[in-house]
Short mmCIF file of C-alpha atoms in Angstrom, two decimals:
data_model
loop_
_atom_site.label_atom_id
_atom_site.label_comp_id
_atom_site.label_asym_id
_atom_site.label_seq_id
_atom_site.Cartn_x
_atom_site.Cartn_y
_atom_site.Cartn_z
CA MET E 1 -54.10 187.79 34.08
CA ALA E 2 -51.42 188.10 31.21
CA GLY E 3 -51.28 185.73 28.96
CA ARG E 4 -50.06 184.63 25.20
CA ILE E 5 -49.62 187.02 23.03
CA ARG E 6 -52.68 188.09 21.13
CA GLN E 7 -51.15 191.07 19.22
CA GLU E 8 -47.49 190.13 17.67
CA ILE E 9 -44.52 192.66 18.34
CA ASN E 10 -41.33 193.02 17.31
CA LEU E 11 -39.86 191.59 20.52
CA ASP E 12 -36.08 192.25 19.17
CA ASN E 13 -36.53 195.59 18.50
CA LEU E 14 -38.46 196.34 21.64
CA ASP E 15 -35.71 194.64 23.93
CA LYS E 16 -33.28 197.23 22.31
CA TYR E 17 -34.96 199.89 23.06
CA ILE E 18 -35.09 199.13 26.46
CA ARG E 19 -31.70 198.73 26.91
CA ASP E 20 -30.64 202.16 24.87
CA ASN E 21 -33.37 204.43 26.50
CA VAL E 22 -34.62 202.17 29.90
CA PRO E 23 -31.10 200.61 32.09
CA GLU E 24 -33.72 200.49 34.87
CA ILE E 25 -35.08 197.41 33.41
CA LYS E 26 -32.54 194.91 33.02
CA CYS E 27 -33.28 193.09 29.37
CA PRO E 28 -33.83 190.21 28.29
CA ILE E 29 -37.42 190.39 29.14
CA GLU E 30 -40.09 187.76 28.49
CA VAL E 31 -43.30 189.26 27.33
CA LYS E 32 -47.09 188.51 27.97
CA GLN E 33 -50.25 190.51 27.23
CA PHE E 34 -53.37 191.51 29.40
CA GLY E 35 -56.70 190.18 28.60
CA TYR E 36 -57.99 193.94 28.99
CA GLY E 37 -57.14 196.95 27.70
CA GLN E 38 -59.13 196.32 24.59
CA SER E 39 -58.75 199.45 23.65
CA ASN E 40 -54.90 200.46 23.76
CA PRO E 41 -53.31 196.75 24.31
CA THR E 42 -52.07 195.91 27.38
CA TYR E 43 -48.38 193.50 27.93
CA GLN E 44 -46.68 192.83 30.93
CA LEU E 45 -42.94 192.64 30.77
CA THR E 46 -40.69 190.61 33.15
CA ALA E 47 -37.18 191.84 33.54
CA SER E 48 -34.20 188.86 33.81
CA ASP E 49 -34.43 190.30 37.42
CA GLY E 50 -37.81 189.17 37.93
CA LYS E 51 -39.29 193.13 38.39
CA LYS E 52 -42.85 193.57 36.42
CA TYR E 53 -43.94 196.25 34.56
CA VAL E 54 -46.29 197.51 31.84
CA MET E 55 -46.48 198.63 28.08
CA ARG E 56 -49.09 200.31 26.78
CA LYS E 57 -49.37 200.59 22.79
CA LYS E 58 -51.79 201.84 20.16
CA PRO E 59 -53.56 199.41 18.28
CA PRO E 60 -52.25 198.79 14.66
CA GLY E 61 -54.57 199.89 11.29
CA ARG E 62 -56.17 202.71 10.55
CA ILE E 63 -57.50 204.93 13.20
CA LEU E 64 -60.97 205.88 13.18
CA SER E 65 -60.76 208.56 15.87
CA LYS E 66 -58.38 211.14 16.18
CA THR E 67 -58.54 211.37 19.35
CA ALA E 68 -58.91 207.67 20.51
CA HIS E 69 -55.42 205.60 21.30
CA GLN E 70 -53.60 208.92 22.14
CA VAL E 71 -50.76 206.73 24.61
CA ASP E 72 -49.02 209.67 25.03
CA ARG E 73 -51.94 211.49 26.86
CA GLU E 74 -51.88 208.83 29.33
CA TYR E 75 -48.23 208.75 29.12
CA HIS E 76 -47.91 212.55 30.09
CA ILE E 77 -50.52 212.54 33.14
CA ILE E 78 -48.94 209.43 34.64
CA HIS E 79 -45.93 211.64 34.53
CA ALA E 80 -47.13 214.67 35.62
CA MET E 81 -49.48 213.21 38.64
CA SER E 82 -45.77 211.42 39.52
CA GLN E 83 -44.94 215.32 41.22
CA THR E 84 -48.30 215.34 43.47
CA ASP E 85 -49.86 213.22 45.97
CA VAL E 86 -51.96 210.94 43.80
CA PRO E 87 -50.69 208.07 43.53
CA VAL E 88 -50.18 206.69 40.22
CA PRO E 89 -47.31 204.21 38.37
CA LYS E 90 -43.76 205.15 37.93
CA ALA E 91 -43.72 206.00 34.09
CA PHE E 92 -40.04 205.59 32.63
CA CYS E 93 -40.73 206.33 28.67
CA LEU E 94 -42.39 207.43 25.79
CA CYS E 95 -41.49 205.73 22.83
CA GLU E 96 -43.61 207.78 19.40
CA GLU E 97 -41.16 206.43 16.59
CA PRO E 98 -43.44 203.69 15.33
CA SER E 99 -40.25 201.84 13.42
CA VAL E 100 -40.10 199.71 17.11
CA ILE E 101 -42.74 197.91 17.48
CA GLY E 102 -45.17 199.48 14.82
CA THR E 103 -46.87 202.11 16.50
CA SER E 104 -46.21 204.73 19.62
CA PHE E 105 -45.76 203.10 23.44
CA TYR E 106 -44.90 203.88 27.04
CA ILE E 107 -43.96 201.26 29.40
CA MET E 108 -44.37 202.04 33.09
CA SER E 109 -44.07 200.53 36.68
CA PHE E 110 -46.29 197.34 37.56
CA LEU E 111 -48.60 197.72 40.85
CA ASP E 112 -48.90 194.69 42.49
CA GLY E 113 -52.10 195.00 44.50
CA ARG E 114 -55.92 194.29 44.40
CA ILE E 115 -57.89 195.73 41.55
CA PHE E 116 -62.10 195.02 42.49
CA GLU E 117 -64.47 194.14 39.70
CA ASP E 118 -67.35 194.46 42.35
CA PRO E 119 -67.19 198.02 43.57
CA ALA E 120 -69.15 196.08 47.05
CA LEU E 121 -65.51 194.96 47.48
CA PRO E 122 -66.81 191.22 48.58
CA GLY E 123 -64.24 189.46 50.65
CA VAL E 124 -62.85 191.99 52.73
CA SER E 125 -63.69 192.82 56.70
CA PRO E 126 -66.16 195.92 57.31
CA GLU E 127 -63.30 198.13 58.58
CA HIS E 128 -60.99 197.80 55.43
CA ARG E 129 -64.33 197.82 53.66
CA TYR E 130 -64.73 201.67 54.85
CA GLU E 131 -61.79 202.34 55.18
CA MET E 132 -61.08 201.73 51.28
CA TRP E 133 -63.96 203.80 50.09
CA LYS E 134 -62.63 206.43 52.10
CA SER E 135 -59.30 205.85 50.20
CA ILE E 136 -60.76 206.11 46.74
CA ALA E 137 -62.86 209.15 47.58
CA THR E 138 -59.78 210.95 49.29
CA THR E 139 -57.60 209.87 46.36
CA LEU E 140 -59.92 211.32 43.60
CA GLY E 141 -60.16 214.83 45.82
CA LYS E 142 -56.34 214.67 45.57
CA TYR E 143 -56.31 214.41 42.01
CA HIS E 144 -58.90 217.47 41.60
CA ARG E 145 -57.14 219.52 43.55
CA VAL E 146 -54.04 219.71 41.80
CA LYS E 147 -53.76 222.73 39.61
CA PRO E 148 -52.94 221.89 35.79
CA ALA E 149 -50.42 224.49 35.60
CA ASP E 150 -48.58 223.83 38.51
CA VAL E 151 -47.69 220.26 36.96
CA GLY E 152 -46.85 222.01 33.12
CA MET E 153 -50.49 220.69 31.92
CA GLU E 154 -52.31 223.62 31.35
CA GLY E 155 -52.49 222.83 27.54
CA PHE E 156 -54.15 219.02 28.71
CA GLY E 157 -57.92 220.39 27.97
CA ARG E 158 -59.93 223.28 27.25
CA PRO E 159 -60.99 224.97 30.71
CA SER E 160 -64.25 225.71 30.35
CA GLY E 161 -67.60 224.20 28.32
CA PHE E 162 -66.76 220.50 29.26
CA TYR E 163 -70.45 219.61 30.42
CA ASN E 164 -71.81 221.81 26.74
CA ARG E 165 -68.61 219.86 24.66
CA GLN E 166 -69.90 216.25 26.23
CA LEU E 167 -73.65 217.32 25.23
CA LYS E 168 -72.91 217.82 22.05
CA THR E 169 -70.59 214.89 21.26
CA PHE E 170 -73.37 212.48 22.62
CA ALA E 171 -76.27 214.20 20.90
CA ARG E 172 -75.18 213.66 17.30
CA LEU E 173 -73.46 210.84 18.49
CA SER E 174 -77.39 209.48 19.39
CA VAL E 175 -78.63 210.35 16.33
CA ASP E 176 -76.05 208.83 13.71
CA GLN E 177 -76.45 205.24 16.10
CA ALA E 178 -79.83 205.82 16.01
CA GLU E 179 -80.55 205.26 12.10
CA THR E 180 -78.38 202.13 12.58
CA VAL E 181 -80.33 199.53 10.86
CA ASP E 182 -79.73 195.85 11.71
CA VAL E 183 -78.35 193.60 8.70
CA GLU E 184 -81.24 190.77 9.25
CA SER E 185 -84.31 192.53 10.21
CA LYS E 186 -84.17 195.63 8.82
CA VAL E 187 -85.55 197.53 11.88
CA PRO E 188 -83.40 200.92 12.90
CA VAL E 189 -81.55 200.87 16.38
CA GLY E 190 -84.16 204.03 17.34
CA MET E 191 -83.80 207.03 19.88
CA ILE E 192 -83.38 206.44 23.10
CA PRO E 193 -86.39 207.59 25.14
CA HIS E 194 -87.06 211.09 25.84
CA TYR E 195 -84.07 211.71 24.28
CA ASP E 196 -85.37 215.28 22.89
CA GLU E 197 -86.26 216.18 25.92
CA MET E 198 -83.32 215.66 27.73
CA VAL E 199 -80.97 217.12 25.23
CA GLU E 200 -83.10 220.36 25.41
CA PHE E 201 -82.50 219.91 29.32
CA PHE E 202 -79.54 219.52 29.48
CA GLY E 203 -78.73 222.68 27.53
CA GLN E 204 -80.34 224.83 29.34
CA ALA E 205 -77.73 227.38 30.65
CA GLU E 206 -79.55 228.51 34.03
CA THR E 207 -80.06 224.46 34.83
CA GLN E 208 -76.36 223.49 33.95
CA PRO E 209 -73.72 223.08 36.79
CA ARG E 210 -71.63 226.26 37.67
CA ASP E 211 -68.57 225.80 35.38
CA ARG E 212 -65.46 224.24 36.94
CA SER E 213 -62.21 223.50 35.78
CA THR E 214 -60.11 220.56 36.96
CA PHE E 215 -58.11 217.26 35.65
CA VAL E 216 -60.71 214.80 35.23
CA HIS E 217 -59.67 210.90 34.88
CA GLY E 218 -62.99 210.24 32.90
CA ASP E 219 -63.86 206.70 34.04
CA TYR E 220 -62.87 207.12 37.75
CA LYS E 221 -64.60 204.14 39.25
CA VAL E 222 -63.49 201.51 41.57
CA ASP E 223 -62.40 198.54 39.32
CA ASN E 224 -60.08 201.08 37.89
CA VAL E 225 -58.17 201.31 41.25
CA VAL E 226 -55.26 199.55 42.78
CA PHE E 227 -55.36 198.74 46.36
CA HIS E 228 -52.78 197.37 47.86
CA LYS E 229 -52.08 193.97 48.82
CA THR E 230 -53.29 193.81 52.84
CA GLU E 231 -53.70 197.37 53.28
CA PRO E 232 -57.14 199.36 53.24
CA ARG E 233 -55.67 202.05 50.71
CA VAL E 234 -55.51 202.67 47.11
CA VAL E 235 -51.33 202.14 45.45
CA GLY E 236 -52.45 203.54 42.02
CA ILE E 237 -54.80 204.66 39.68
CA LEU E 238 -55.01 203.20 35.95
CA ASP E 239 -56.35 203.50 33.12
CA TRP E 240 -56.10 207.17 32.20
CA GLU E 241 -57.44 206.75 27.99
CA MET E 242 -60.07 209.17 28.83
CA ALA E 243 -58.18 212.02 31.24
CA THR E 244 -58.77 215.69 30.14
CA ILE E 245 -59.11 218.79 31.95
CA GLY E 246 -62.94 219.18 32.68
CA HIS E 247 -65.93 219.48 35.22
CA PRO E 248 -64.70 217.60 38.61
CA LEU E 249 -68.64 216.02 38.39
CA SER E 250 -68.31 214.10 35.92
CA ASP E 251 -65.63 211.73 37.88
CA LEU E 252 -67.07 212.04 41.36
CA THR E 253 -70.69 210.78 40.14
CA ASN E 254 -69.34 207.81 38.39
CA LEU E 255 -67.85 207.11 41.36
CA ILE E 256 -70.68 207.00 43.35
CA ALA E 257 -73.31 205.36 40.59
CA PRO E 258 -73.23 201.98 42.48
CA PHE E 259 -75.08 203.93 45.38
CA THR E 260 -77.43 206.26 42.78
CA THR E 261 -78.64 203.50 40.92
CA SER E 262 -79.60 201.69 43.69
CA THR E 263 -82.62 202.66 44.58
CA ASN E 264 -84.14 203.19 41.03
CA SER E 265 -86.65 200.14 40.05
CA LYS E 266 -85.57 200.68 36.15
CA ALA E 267 -81.94 200.35 37.35
CA VAL E 268 -82.52 196.19 37.15
CA LEU E 269 -83.28 196.70 33.55
CA ALA E 270 -80.46 198.44 32.28
CA GLY E 271 -78.34 195.66 34.42
CA ARG E 272 -77.01 199.11 36.96
CA ARG E 273 -78.79 197.76 40.13
CA ASN E 274 -76.43 196.71 43.20
CA LEU E 275 -78.71 195.56 46.12
CA ALA E 276 -75.37 195.17 48.19
CA PHE E 277 -75.62 199.67 47.95
CA LEU E 278 -78.87 199.53 49.68
CA ASP E 279 -78.72 201.14 52.99
CA ASP E 280 -77.57 198.94 55.36
CA ALA E 281 -77.29 195.98 53.01
CA THR E 282 -73.52 195.60 53.41
CA PRO E 283 -71.66 196.12 57.01
CA GLY E 284 -68.74 198.16 56.59
CA LEU E 285 -70.13 199.96 53.18
CA PRO E 286 -70.26 204.11 54.00
CA SER E 287 -72.99 206.10 52.68
CA LYS E 288 -73.67 208.16 49.87
CA ASN E 289 -73.27 210.73 51.74
CA GLN E 290 -69.91 210.04 53.41
CA VAL E 291 -68.28 209.26 50.45
CA ILE E 292 -68.94 212.51 49.19
CA ALA E 293 -68.23 214.04 52.17
CA TRP E 294 -64.64 212.94 52.21
CA TYR E 295 -64.01 213.73 48.94
CA GLU E 296 -65.38 217.17 49.55
CA SER E 297 -62.96 217.87 52.89
CA THR E 298 -59.85 216.61 50.41
CA ALA E 299 -60.90 218.50 47.07
CA GLY E 300 -61.39 221.37 48.92
CA TYR E 301 -64.90 222.46 47.64
CA THR E 302 -68.67 221.97 48.70
CA VAL E 303 -70.72 220.17 46.34
CA GLU E 304 -74.27 221.48 45.60
CA ARG E 305 -76.62 219.18 45.85
CA LYS E 306 -78.84 220.01 42.71
CA GLU E 307 -75.50 220.27 40.90
CA LEU E 308 -75.20 216.73 41.86
CA THR E 309 -78.16 215.39 40.96
CA TRP E 310 -77.94 217.20 37.17
CA ALA E 311 -74.24 215.71 36.74
CA GLU E 312 -75.65 211.78 37.87
CA ALA E 313 -78.76 212.58 35.29
CA PHE E 314 -75.43 213.72 32.64
CA GLY E 315 -73.73 210.48 33.73
CA ILE E 316 -76.78 207.95 32.95
CA TYR E 317 -77.68 209.74 29.80
CA ARG E 318 -74.62 209.54 28.32
CA GLY E 319 -74.58 205.62 29.73
CA ALA E 320 -77.89 205.42 27.84
CA VAL E 321 -75.68 206.56 24.25
CA ILE E 322 -73.03 204.14 25.00
CA MET E 323 -75.38 201.40 25.45
CA GLN E 324 -76.98 202.47 22.13
CA GLY E 325 -73.93 202.76 20.43
CA ILE E 326 -73.49 198.80 21.33
CA ALA E 327 -76.45 198.05 20.19
CA ALA E 328 -75.55 199.73 17.01
CA ARG E 329 -72.58 198.04 16.20
CA TYR E 330 -74.49 194.23 17.48
CA ALA E 331 -76.90 195.53 14.73
CA GLN E 332 -73.94 195.37 12.68
CA ARG E 333 -72.76 192.12 14.07
CA GLN E 334 -69.49 194.16 15.26
CA ALA E 335 -69.84 193.52 18.12
CA SER E 336 -69.64 190.48 20.72
CA SER E 337 -73.48 189.11 20.01
CA GLU E 338 -74.79 187.61 23.68
CA LYS E 339 -72.71 190.59 25.29
CA ALA E 340 -73.93 193.10 23.03
CA MET E 341 -77.38 192.03 22.81
CA ASP E 342 -77.44 192.36 26.83
CA TYR E 343 -76.18 196.14 26.79
CA GLY E 344 -78.14 196.97 23.93
CA GLY E 345 -81.23 196.10 25.48
CA ALA E 346 -80.61 197.89 28.66
CA MET E 347 -80.41 201.20 26.71
CA ARG E 348 -84.05 202.07 26.95
CA PRO E 349 -84.47 201.16 30.65
CA GLN E 350 -81.28 203.11 31.09
CA ALA E 351 -82.47 206.28 29.41
CA GLU E 352 -86.13 206.06 31.42
CA MET E 353 -83.73 205.71 34.57
CA ALA E 354 -82.03 208.66 33.29
CA TRP E 355 -85.39 210.77 32.59
CA ASP E 356 -86.72 210.04 36.50
CA PHE E 357 -83.09 211.95 37.33
CA VAL E 358 -84.19 214.78 35.04
CA ARG E 359 -87.28 214.68 36.30
CA GLU E 360 -85.83 215.43 40.03
CA VAL E 361 -83.66 218.02 39.39
CA LYS E 362 -86.16 219.51 37.49
CA GLY E 363 -88.55 219.36 40.43
CA GLN E 364 -86.03 221.23 42.67
CA PHE E 365 -86.08 223.77 40.09
CA GLU E 366 -89.71 224.41 40.45
CA ARG E 367 -89.83 224.03 44.41
CA GLU E 368 -86.98 227.40 44.25
CA GLU E 369 -89.29 229.07 41.80
CA ALA E 370 -92.61 228.13 44.26
CA GLN E 371 -90.43 229.58 47.28
CA GLY E 372 -89.24 233.17 45.29
CA LYS E 373 -93.04 233.06 44.87
CA GLY E 374 -93.72 232.77 48.69
CA TYR E 375 -95.13 229.64 48.35
CA MET E 376 -94.24 227.53 51.74
CA VAL E 377 -94.49 223.67 50.23
CA GLU E 378 -91.30 222.24 50.08
CA GLY E 379 -90.42 218.78 48.83
CA VAL E 380 -90.40 216.85 45.57
CA GLY E 381 -92.13 213.97 45.43
CA GLU E 382 -91.68 210.81 43.41
CA GLY E 383 -90.95 210.96 39.85
CA GLY E 384 -89.53 214.22 40.37
CA MET E 385 -92.95 216.49 40.76
CA SER E 386 -92.78 219.24 43.03
CA GLU E 387 -94.87 219.15 46.39
CA VAL E 388 -96.75 222.06 45.17
CA GLU E 389 -97.57 220.34 42.35
CA LYS E 390 -98.88 218.05 44.32
CA ALA E 391 -100.76 220.08 46.90
CA GLN E 392 -102.39 221.91 43.83
CA GLY E 393 -103.31 219.22 42.01
CA THR E 394 -105.31 217.29 45.07
CA GLY E 395 -107.16 220.56 45.37
CA TYR E 396 -104.96 222.38 48.37
CA MET E 397 -105.13 225.98 47.95
CA VAL E 398 -101.34 227.12 47.80
CA GLY E 399 -100.81 231.14 48.88
CA THR E 400 -99.25 233.36 46.77
CA PRO E 401 -97.69 237.53 47.33
CA GLU E 402 -101.44 238.12 45.15
CA LYS E 403 -104.37 237.12 47.96
CA ASN E 404 -105.03 235.51 51.14
CA VAL E 405 -105.91 231.73 50.96
CA GLU E 406 -109.59 231.09 51.66
CA GLU E 407 -110.49 229.95 54.92
CA SER E 408 -111.66 226.34 53.80
CA ASP E 409 -108.81 225.50 52.03
CA LYS E 410 -106.26 226.91 54.64
CA GLU E 411 -107.67 223.99 57.02
CA LYS E 412 -107.93 221.09 54.07
CA ALA E 413 -103.63 221.88 53.60
CA GLN E 414 -102.83 222.34 57.12
CA GLY E 415 -105.30 218.95 57.73
CA LYS E 416 -102.68 217.37 55.66
CA GLY E 417 -99.78 219.03 57.51
CA TYR E 418 -98.76 221.76 54.68
CA MET E 419 -98.45 225.25 56.07
CA VAL E 420 -99.94 227.99 53.82
CA ALA E 421 -98.04 231.97 53.49
CA THR E 422 -99.93 235.18 52.80
CA PRO E 423 -98.13 237.88 52.26
CA GLU E 424 -98.91 239.73 55.89
CA LYS E 425 -97.82 237.17 57.75
CA ASN E 426 -97.51 233.06 58.39
CA GLU E 427 -100.43 230.90 59.20
CA GLU E 428 -101.33 229.37 62.72
CA ARG E 429 -98.28 227.66 63.06
CA ALA E 430 -99.38 223.38 62.86
CA ASP E 431 -99.72 222.02 66.23
CA GLU E 432 -96.11 220.36 66.93
CA LYS E 433 -97.61 216.11 65.86
CA GLU E 434 -98.76 217.60 62.72
CA LYS E 435 -95.14 219.50 62.01
CA GLU E 436 -93.02 216.35 62.77
CA LYS E 437 -95.61 214.20 60.47
CA ALA E 438 -95.01 217.24 57.21
CA GLN E 439 -91.18 217.41 58.14
CA GLY E 440 -90.74 213.56 57.99
CA LYS E 441 -92.29 213.73 54.62
CA GLY E 442 -90.30 216.70 53.32
CA TYR E 443 -92.55 219.65 53.39
CA MET E 444 -91.08 222.72 55.05
CA VAL E 445 -93.08 224.16 58.32
CA PRO E 446 -91.79 227.66 59.26
CA LYS E 447 -90.88 228.08 63.01
CA LEU E 448 -92.82 231.37 64.36
#
């Protein structure tokens, strides 16, 4: 909701600028400030004919980061998307002359619709909930299929190496934050759990997703889109501050995060578990796979599940570093104590959750490596342990191309539903009952 102006601006100068440069907006104007938009102050402008508009400006004072608060980038990406089928507000003007209201600003149309903070979309019918999630998924697909060169934005970001740049930035940031000492207790914030192992894993080129280059929003999720007032469709995307050119999985994993974290026990401690996203918990809520399928059909490429899990792990790791940053600001008493303490306390379970996903990706790679060597055991166990490891750890022999499996071990393995391969031929097929049991657990039972 818009209310009193907390960060004063020169209203006379703003009124004159609008009269001279944006004749569509009828002056004089009434100005209020929104409660959100903490990074870039956001204002509601009401024209004399009753029409509403939104103004976003760079905050006053010294800017600590050269890459932050770039309202000009927000304006340019919104303006570029207006040439496509991606729903965005209309961008009217960009003013980079600080003498007008003190800092750069831009004005866009006001989208009169619905914004939901809860991604489960409470208060709507099951039919509308289903269609609204379909709309947000296909809207992201539309955005990602826009080629930057087609809208004159090829220079908006680097065309490759997105995740490596992200890894470098957040790794350095995490180390700095860990060294921050609490002003009262004198205890440092400390490293996030499994930091070294995760940084090492994410840096391995052979495990990373294949490099892709599309526009990315940077924070695409349910509460950053506006839905039509009565219809189950997206009418606009908001909060473009982190938009750039990067890897599309970063946006997709951010969107489906409520599904991803709903089944992880550590998400409860991290404050990231929404029980509404458990299977069949919310009428009309589609499955995670359905959301991905809608996205794929619109974006025009197939998401590899191993790459998706890697990107999900990285997104959760990134979230842990962000929570560590909030803890660091609280340690210096630069953040709201109650909220900052909550986020700071969630740093460790968030990192543990990321580590679970890293182990899952590792298990997938181990499974593929095992299959390449002739192992016939498939599946990833809880915590990322491959079924090859589980079988070997319990005394079952897993065949290799080098030698046959001894008969006694073969019988034990088959008794548990595992199939054992030799270089000459597959062993006798498990009976139908054992095959179904094995397949139900995710083990591979080859057809003869």
